[in-house]
CSV table of C-alpha atoms in Angstrom, one decimal:
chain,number,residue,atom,x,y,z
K,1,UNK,CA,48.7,45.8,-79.8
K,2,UNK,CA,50.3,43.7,-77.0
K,3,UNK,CA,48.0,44.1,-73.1
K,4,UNK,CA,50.9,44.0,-70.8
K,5,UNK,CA,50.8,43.0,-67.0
K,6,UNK,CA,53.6,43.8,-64.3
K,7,UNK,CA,56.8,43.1,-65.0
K,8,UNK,CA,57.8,39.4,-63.4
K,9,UNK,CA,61.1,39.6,-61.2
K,10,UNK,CA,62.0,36.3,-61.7
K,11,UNK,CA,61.1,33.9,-65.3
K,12,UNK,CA,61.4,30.3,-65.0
K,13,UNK,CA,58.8,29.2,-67.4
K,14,UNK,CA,56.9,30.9,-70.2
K,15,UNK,CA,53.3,29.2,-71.0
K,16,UNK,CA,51.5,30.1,-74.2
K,17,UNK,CA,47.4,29.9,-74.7
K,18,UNK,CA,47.4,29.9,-78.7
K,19,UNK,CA,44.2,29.3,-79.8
K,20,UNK,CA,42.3,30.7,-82.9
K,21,UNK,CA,41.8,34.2,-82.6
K,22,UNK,CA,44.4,35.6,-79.8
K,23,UNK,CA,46.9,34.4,-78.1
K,24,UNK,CA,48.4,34.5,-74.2
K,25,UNK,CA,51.5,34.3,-72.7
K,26,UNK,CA,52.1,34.1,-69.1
K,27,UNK,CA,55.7,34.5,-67.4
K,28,UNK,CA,55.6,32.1,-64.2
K,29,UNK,CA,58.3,31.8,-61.5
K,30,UNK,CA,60.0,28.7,-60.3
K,31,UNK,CA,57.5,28.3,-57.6
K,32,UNK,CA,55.1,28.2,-60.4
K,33,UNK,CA,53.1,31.6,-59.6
K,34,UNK,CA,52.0,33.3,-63.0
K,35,UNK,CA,53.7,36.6,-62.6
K,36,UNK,CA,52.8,38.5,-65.5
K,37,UNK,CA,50.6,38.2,-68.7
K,38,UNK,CA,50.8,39.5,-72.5
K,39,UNK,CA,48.5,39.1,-74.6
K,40,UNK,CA,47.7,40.0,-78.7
K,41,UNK,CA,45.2,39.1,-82.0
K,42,UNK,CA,47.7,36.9,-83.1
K,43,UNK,CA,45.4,33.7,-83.3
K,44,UNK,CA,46.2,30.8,-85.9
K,45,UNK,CA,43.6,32.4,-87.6
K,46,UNK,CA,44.5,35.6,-88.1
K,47,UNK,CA,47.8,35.1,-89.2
K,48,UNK,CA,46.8,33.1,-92.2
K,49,UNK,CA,49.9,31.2,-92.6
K,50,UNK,CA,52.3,34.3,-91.4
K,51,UNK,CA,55.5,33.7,-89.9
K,52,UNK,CA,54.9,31.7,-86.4
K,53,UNK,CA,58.2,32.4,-85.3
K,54,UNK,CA,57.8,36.2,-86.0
K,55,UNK,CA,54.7,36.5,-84.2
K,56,UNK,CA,55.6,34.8,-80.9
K,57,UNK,CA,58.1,36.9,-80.7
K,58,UNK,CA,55.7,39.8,-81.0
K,59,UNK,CA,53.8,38.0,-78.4
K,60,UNK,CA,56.7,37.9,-76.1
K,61,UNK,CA,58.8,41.0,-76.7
K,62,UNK,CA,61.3,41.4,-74.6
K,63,UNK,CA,60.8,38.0,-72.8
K,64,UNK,CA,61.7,36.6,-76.2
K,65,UNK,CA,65.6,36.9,-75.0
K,66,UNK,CA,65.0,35.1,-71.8
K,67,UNK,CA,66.7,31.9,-71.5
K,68,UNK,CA,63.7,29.4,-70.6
K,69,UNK,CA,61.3,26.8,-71.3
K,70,UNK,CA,57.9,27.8,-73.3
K,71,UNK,CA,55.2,25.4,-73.4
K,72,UNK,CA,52.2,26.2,-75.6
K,73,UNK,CA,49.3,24.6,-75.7
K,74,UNK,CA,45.9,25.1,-78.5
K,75,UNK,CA,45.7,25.1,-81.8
K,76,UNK,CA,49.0,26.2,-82.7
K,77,UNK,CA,49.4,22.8,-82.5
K,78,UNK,CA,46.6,22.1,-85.0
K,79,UNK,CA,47.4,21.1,-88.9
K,80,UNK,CA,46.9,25.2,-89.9
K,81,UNK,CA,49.0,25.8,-86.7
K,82,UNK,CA,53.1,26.1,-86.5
K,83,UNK,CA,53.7,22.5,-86.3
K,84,UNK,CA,51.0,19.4,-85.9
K,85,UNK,CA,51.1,18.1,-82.7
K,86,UNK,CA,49.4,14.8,-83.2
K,87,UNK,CA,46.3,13.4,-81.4
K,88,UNK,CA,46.7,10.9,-78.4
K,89,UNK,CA,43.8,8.2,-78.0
K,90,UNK,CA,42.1,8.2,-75.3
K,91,UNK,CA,41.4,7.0,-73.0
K,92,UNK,CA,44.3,9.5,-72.2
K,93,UNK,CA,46.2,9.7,-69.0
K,94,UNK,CA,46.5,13.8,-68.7
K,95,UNK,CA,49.8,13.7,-66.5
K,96,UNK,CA,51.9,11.5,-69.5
K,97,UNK,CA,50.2,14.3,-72.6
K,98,UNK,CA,53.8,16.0,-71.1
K,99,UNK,CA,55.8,12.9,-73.0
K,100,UNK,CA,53.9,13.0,-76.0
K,101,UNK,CA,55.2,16.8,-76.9
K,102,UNK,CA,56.3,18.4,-80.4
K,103,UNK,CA,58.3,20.8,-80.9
K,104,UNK,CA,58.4,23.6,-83.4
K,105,UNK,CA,61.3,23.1,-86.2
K,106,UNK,CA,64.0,25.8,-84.1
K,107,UNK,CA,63.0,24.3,-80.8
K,108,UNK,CA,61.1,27.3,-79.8
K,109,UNK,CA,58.3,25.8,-77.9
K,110,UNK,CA,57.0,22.9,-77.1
K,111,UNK,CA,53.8,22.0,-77.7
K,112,UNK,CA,51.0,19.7,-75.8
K,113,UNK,CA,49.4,17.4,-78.1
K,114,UNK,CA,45.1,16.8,-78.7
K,115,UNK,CA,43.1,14.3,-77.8
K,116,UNK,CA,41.0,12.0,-80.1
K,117,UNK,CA,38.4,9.5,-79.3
K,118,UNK,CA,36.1,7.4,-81.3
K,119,UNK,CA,32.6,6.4,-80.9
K,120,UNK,CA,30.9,3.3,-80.9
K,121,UNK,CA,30.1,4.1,-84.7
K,122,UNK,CA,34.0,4.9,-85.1
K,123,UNK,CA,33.7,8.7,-85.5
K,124,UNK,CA,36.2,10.6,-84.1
K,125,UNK,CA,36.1,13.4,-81.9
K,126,UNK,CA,38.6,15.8,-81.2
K,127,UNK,CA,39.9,18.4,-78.8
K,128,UNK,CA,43.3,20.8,-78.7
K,129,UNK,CA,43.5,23.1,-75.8
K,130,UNK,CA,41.0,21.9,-74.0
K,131,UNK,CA,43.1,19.0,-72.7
K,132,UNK,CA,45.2,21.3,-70.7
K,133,UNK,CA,42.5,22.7,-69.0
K,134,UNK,CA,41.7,19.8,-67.7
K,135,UNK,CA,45.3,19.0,-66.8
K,136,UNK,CA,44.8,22.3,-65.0
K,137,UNK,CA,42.0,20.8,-62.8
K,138,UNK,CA,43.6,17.6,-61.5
K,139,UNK,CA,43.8,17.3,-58.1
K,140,UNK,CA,40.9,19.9,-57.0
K,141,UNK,CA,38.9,19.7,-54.2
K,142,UNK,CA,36.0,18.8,-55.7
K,143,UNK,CA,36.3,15.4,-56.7
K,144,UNK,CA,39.8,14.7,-57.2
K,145,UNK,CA,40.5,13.9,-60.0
K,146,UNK,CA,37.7,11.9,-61.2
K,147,UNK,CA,34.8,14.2,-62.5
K,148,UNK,CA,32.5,15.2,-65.5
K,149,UNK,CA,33.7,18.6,-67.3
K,150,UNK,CA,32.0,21.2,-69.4
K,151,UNK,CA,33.8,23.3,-71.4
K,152,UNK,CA,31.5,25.4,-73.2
K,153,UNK,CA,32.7,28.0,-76.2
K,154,UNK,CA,32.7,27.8,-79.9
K,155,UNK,CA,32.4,23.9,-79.7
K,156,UNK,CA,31.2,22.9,-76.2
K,157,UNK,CA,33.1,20.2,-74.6
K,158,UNK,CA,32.0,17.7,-72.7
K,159,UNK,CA,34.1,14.9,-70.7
K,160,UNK,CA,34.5,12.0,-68.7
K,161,UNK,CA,37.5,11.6,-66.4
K,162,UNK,CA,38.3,8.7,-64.2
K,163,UNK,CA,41.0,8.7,-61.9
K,164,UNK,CA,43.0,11.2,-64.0
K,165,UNK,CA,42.3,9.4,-67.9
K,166,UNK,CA,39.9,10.8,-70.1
K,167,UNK,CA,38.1,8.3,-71.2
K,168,UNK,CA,35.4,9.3,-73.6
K,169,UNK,CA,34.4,12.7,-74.7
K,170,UNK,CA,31.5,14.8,-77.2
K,171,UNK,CA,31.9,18.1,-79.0
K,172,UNK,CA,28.8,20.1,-79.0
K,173,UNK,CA,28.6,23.0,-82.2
K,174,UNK,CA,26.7,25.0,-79.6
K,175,UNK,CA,28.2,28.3,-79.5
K,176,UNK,CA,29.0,28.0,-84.1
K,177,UNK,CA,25.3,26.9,-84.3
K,178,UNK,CA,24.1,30.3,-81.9
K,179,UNK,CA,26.1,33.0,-84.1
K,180,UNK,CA,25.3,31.6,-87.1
K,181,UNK,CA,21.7,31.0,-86.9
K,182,UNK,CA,21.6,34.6,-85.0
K,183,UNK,CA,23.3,36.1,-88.0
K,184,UNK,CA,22.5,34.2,-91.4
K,185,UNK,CA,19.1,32.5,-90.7
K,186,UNK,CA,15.8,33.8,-90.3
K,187,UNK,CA,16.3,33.9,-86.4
K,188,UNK,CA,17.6,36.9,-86.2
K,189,UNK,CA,15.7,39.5,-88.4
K,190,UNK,CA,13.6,39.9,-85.5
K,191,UNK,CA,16.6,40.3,-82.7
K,192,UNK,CA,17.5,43.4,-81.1
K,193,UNK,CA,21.3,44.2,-82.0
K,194,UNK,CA,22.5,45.9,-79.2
K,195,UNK,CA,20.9,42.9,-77.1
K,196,UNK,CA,24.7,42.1,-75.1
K,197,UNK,CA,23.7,41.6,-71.2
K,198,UNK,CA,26.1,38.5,-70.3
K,199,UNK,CA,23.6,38.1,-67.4
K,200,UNK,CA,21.4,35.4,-68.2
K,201,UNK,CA,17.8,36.6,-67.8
K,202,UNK,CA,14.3,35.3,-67.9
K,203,UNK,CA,14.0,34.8,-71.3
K,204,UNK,CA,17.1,32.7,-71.3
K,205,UNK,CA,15.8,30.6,-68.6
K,206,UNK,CA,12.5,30.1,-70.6
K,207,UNK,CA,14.9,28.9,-73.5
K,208,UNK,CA,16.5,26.1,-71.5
K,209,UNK,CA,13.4,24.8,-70.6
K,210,UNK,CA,11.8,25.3,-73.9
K,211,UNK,CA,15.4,23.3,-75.3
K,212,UNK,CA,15.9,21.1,-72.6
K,213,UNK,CA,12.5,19.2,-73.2
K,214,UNK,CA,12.1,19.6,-77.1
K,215,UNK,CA,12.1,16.2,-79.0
K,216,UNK,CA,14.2,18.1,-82.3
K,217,UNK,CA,16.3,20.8,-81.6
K,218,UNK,CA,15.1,22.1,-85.7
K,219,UNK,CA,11.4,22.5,-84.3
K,220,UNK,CA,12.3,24.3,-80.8
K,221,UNK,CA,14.7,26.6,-82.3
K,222,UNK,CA,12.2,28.1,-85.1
K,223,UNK,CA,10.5,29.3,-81.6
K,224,UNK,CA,12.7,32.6,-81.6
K,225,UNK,CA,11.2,33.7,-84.4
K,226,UNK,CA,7.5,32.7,-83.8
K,227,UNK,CA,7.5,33.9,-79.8
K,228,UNK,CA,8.8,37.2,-81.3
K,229,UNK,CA,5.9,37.6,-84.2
K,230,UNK,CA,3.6,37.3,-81.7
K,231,UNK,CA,4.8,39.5,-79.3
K,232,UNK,CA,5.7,36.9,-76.6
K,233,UNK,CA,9.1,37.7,-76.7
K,234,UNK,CA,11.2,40.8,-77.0
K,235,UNK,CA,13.4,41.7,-79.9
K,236,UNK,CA,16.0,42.2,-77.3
K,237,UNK,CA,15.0,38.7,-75.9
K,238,UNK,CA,15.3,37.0,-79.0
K,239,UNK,CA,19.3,35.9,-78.7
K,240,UNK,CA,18.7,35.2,-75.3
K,241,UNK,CA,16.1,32.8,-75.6
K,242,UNK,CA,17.8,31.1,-78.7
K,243,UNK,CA,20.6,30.8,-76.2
K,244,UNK,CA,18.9,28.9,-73.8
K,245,UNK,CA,17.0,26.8,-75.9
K,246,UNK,CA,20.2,25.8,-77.9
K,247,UNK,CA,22.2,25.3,-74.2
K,248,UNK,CA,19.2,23.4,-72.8
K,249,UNK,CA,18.6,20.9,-75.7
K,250,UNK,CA,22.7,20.4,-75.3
K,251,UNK,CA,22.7,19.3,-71.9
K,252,UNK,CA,19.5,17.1,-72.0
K,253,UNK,CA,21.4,15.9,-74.5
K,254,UNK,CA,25.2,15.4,-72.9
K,255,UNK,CA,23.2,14.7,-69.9
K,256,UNK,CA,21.7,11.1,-72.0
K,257,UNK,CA,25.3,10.6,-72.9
K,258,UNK,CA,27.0,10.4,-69.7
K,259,UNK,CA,23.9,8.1,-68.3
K,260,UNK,CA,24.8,5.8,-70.8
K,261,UNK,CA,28.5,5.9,-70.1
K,262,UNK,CA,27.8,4.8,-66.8
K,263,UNK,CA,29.2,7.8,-65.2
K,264,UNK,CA,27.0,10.5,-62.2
K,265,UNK,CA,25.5,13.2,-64.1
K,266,UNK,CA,24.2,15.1,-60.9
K,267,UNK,CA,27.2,17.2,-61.1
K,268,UNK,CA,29.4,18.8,-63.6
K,269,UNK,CA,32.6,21.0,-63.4
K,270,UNK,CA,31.5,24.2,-65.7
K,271,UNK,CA,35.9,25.5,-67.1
K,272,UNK,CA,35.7,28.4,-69.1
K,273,UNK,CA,35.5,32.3,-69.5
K,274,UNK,CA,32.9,33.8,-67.0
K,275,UNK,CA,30.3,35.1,-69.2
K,276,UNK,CA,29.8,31.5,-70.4
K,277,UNK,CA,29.8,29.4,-67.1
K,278,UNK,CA,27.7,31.6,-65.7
K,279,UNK,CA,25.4,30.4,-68.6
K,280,UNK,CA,26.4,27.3,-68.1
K,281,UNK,CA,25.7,27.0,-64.4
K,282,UNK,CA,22.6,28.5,-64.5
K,283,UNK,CA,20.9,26.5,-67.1
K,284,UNK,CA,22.6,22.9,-65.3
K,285,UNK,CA,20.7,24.2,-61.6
K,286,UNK,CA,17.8,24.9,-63.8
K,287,UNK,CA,17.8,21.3,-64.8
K,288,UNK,CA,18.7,19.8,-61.3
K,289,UNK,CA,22.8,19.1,-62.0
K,290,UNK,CA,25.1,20.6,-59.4
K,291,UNK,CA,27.4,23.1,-61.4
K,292,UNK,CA,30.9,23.8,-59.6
K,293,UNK,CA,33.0,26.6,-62.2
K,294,UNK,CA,36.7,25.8,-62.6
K,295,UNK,CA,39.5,28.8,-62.3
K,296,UNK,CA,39.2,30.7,-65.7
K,297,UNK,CA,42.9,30.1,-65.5
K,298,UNK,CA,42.5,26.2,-65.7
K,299,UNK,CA,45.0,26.6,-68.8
K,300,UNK,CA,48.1,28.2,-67.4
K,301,UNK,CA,47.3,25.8,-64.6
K,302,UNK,CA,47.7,22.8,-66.8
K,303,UNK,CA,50.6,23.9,-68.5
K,304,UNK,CA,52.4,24.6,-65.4
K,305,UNK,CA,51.2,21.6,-64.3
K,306,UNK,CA,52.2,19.8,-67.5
K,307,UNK,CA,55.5,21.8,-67.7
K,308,UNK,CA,56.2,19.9,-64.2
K,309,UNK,CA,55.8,16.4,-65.5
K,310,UNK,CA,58.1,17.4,-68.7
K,311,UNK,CA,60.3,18.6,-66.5
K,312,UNK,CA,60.5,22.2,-67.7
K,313,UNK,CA,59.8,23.9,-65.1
């Protein structure tokens, strides 16, 4: 089922969040003001290799006839997407992603491209969607548009942009690693269930610290299971101590990184949904790092902002 906002009076621009469960579209004016927003489960996973052309349509219903620009950004520009949208090295300038678009084989959208970067060990790292986010935050107030960005979620994000590049960036299997170890290891046959405050509590600060200071992440984790055989820890504190010690270990961790990189680790940019930077921010202060959360919108920002530079809108 398609979530509806007000009607917009005026479309100038449609931008598209695809990613891998749902997907977003937002109808923005020429001034670039995000009018209205649709929404439905019609992520690149879910459609399995459906019609793409069908379900944006869906997506769009009656905006589908309007005669302007969509811009899409995610992973319906990923290989299982509707059309690859191949990966830019960084370091990346974010305002030139707009020249490097593809578009789908009937021209109906175009879509921003990934980043890739490789280590010093030449593994590459990737990111799609997460790009135009940052896009999204250039020219902030806090810190212009050089800064250090989390982007926590499925596969945390964490990056290092100077003067507008991205420069160097680490994925983090943080949020994978938490719902499968809750689900299919021996973590969770002790967890409460029904355990869903998005508040982050004591136990989950007990977590960070436990994570943030643990030599192997293997060792500290087997802790939700011990603390809660001994009756130290609640079954319906066991998920959110596992979440702190799996969210501590991972910025001790990104925190070693960009040391090494040369870059100020004393304060981070948290972009994301608001359960999760609130998990975020809390566990940074914990550990003495400034945390300043981005607009949960920092993806329609960058497309609008990217639509701009194209010339689309």
């Amino acid at each position: 089922m398609i979530a509806e906002g007000r009607e917009p009076s005026t479309v100038a621009f449609i931008a598209v969040d695809w990613g891998t469960t749902s997907a977003r579209a937002y109808a923005v004016d020429a001034g670039g003001r995000t009018t209205a927003m649709r929404q439905a489960p019609l992520g690149v996973q879910q459609l399995k290799g459906a019609d793409f052309a069908h379900a944006l349509d869906r997506l769009l219903g009656d905006w589908a006839a309007l005669p302007v620009p969509r811009f899409a950004a995610g992973m319906i520009g990923s290989r299982q997407g509707w059309v690859e949208a191949p990966y830019v090295d960084c370091p990346a300038r974010l305002d030139t992603l707009a020249r490097h678009v593809t578009w789908t084989p009937g021209r109906e959208l175009a879509i921003v491209p990934g980043l890739i970067y490789r280590d010093e060990q030449g593994v590459p790292d990737v990111m799609r969607g997460e790009e135009t986010q940052l896009a999204g935050m250039l020219g902030d107030a806090k810190g212009g548009d050089s800064f250090v960005a989390v982007m926590p979620g499925t596969h945390s994000k964490w990056v290092c942009v100077e003067g507008g590049f991205v420069t160097e960036f680490q994925t983090y299997m943080t949020g994978e690693a938490f719902a499968v170890m809750l689900e299919h290891s021996i973590l969770g046959r002790l967890a409460a269930r029904d355990a869903g405050d998005v508040r982050p509590g004591p136990a989950f600060s007990a977590g960070v610290a436990h994570g943030g200071t643990a030599l192997s992440l293997l060792h500290s984790m087997f802790g939700a299971r011990t603390l809660a055989l001994t009756g130290d820890l609640a079954a319906s504190d066991v998920a959110d101590w596992l979440s702190g010690c799996l969210i501590g270990n991972e910025i001790a961790a990104a925190r070693r990184w960009i040391s090494q990189r040369g870059a100020a680790a004393g304060e981070v940019r948290v972009i994301g949904g608001n359960a999760l930077v609130a998990r975020y921010t809390s566990a940074l202060s914990s550990q003495g790092v400034r945390a300043h959360p981005g607009p949960e919108d920092a993806v329609v920002r960058g497309l609008i902002h990217l639509g701009r530079q194209a010339g689309l809108l």
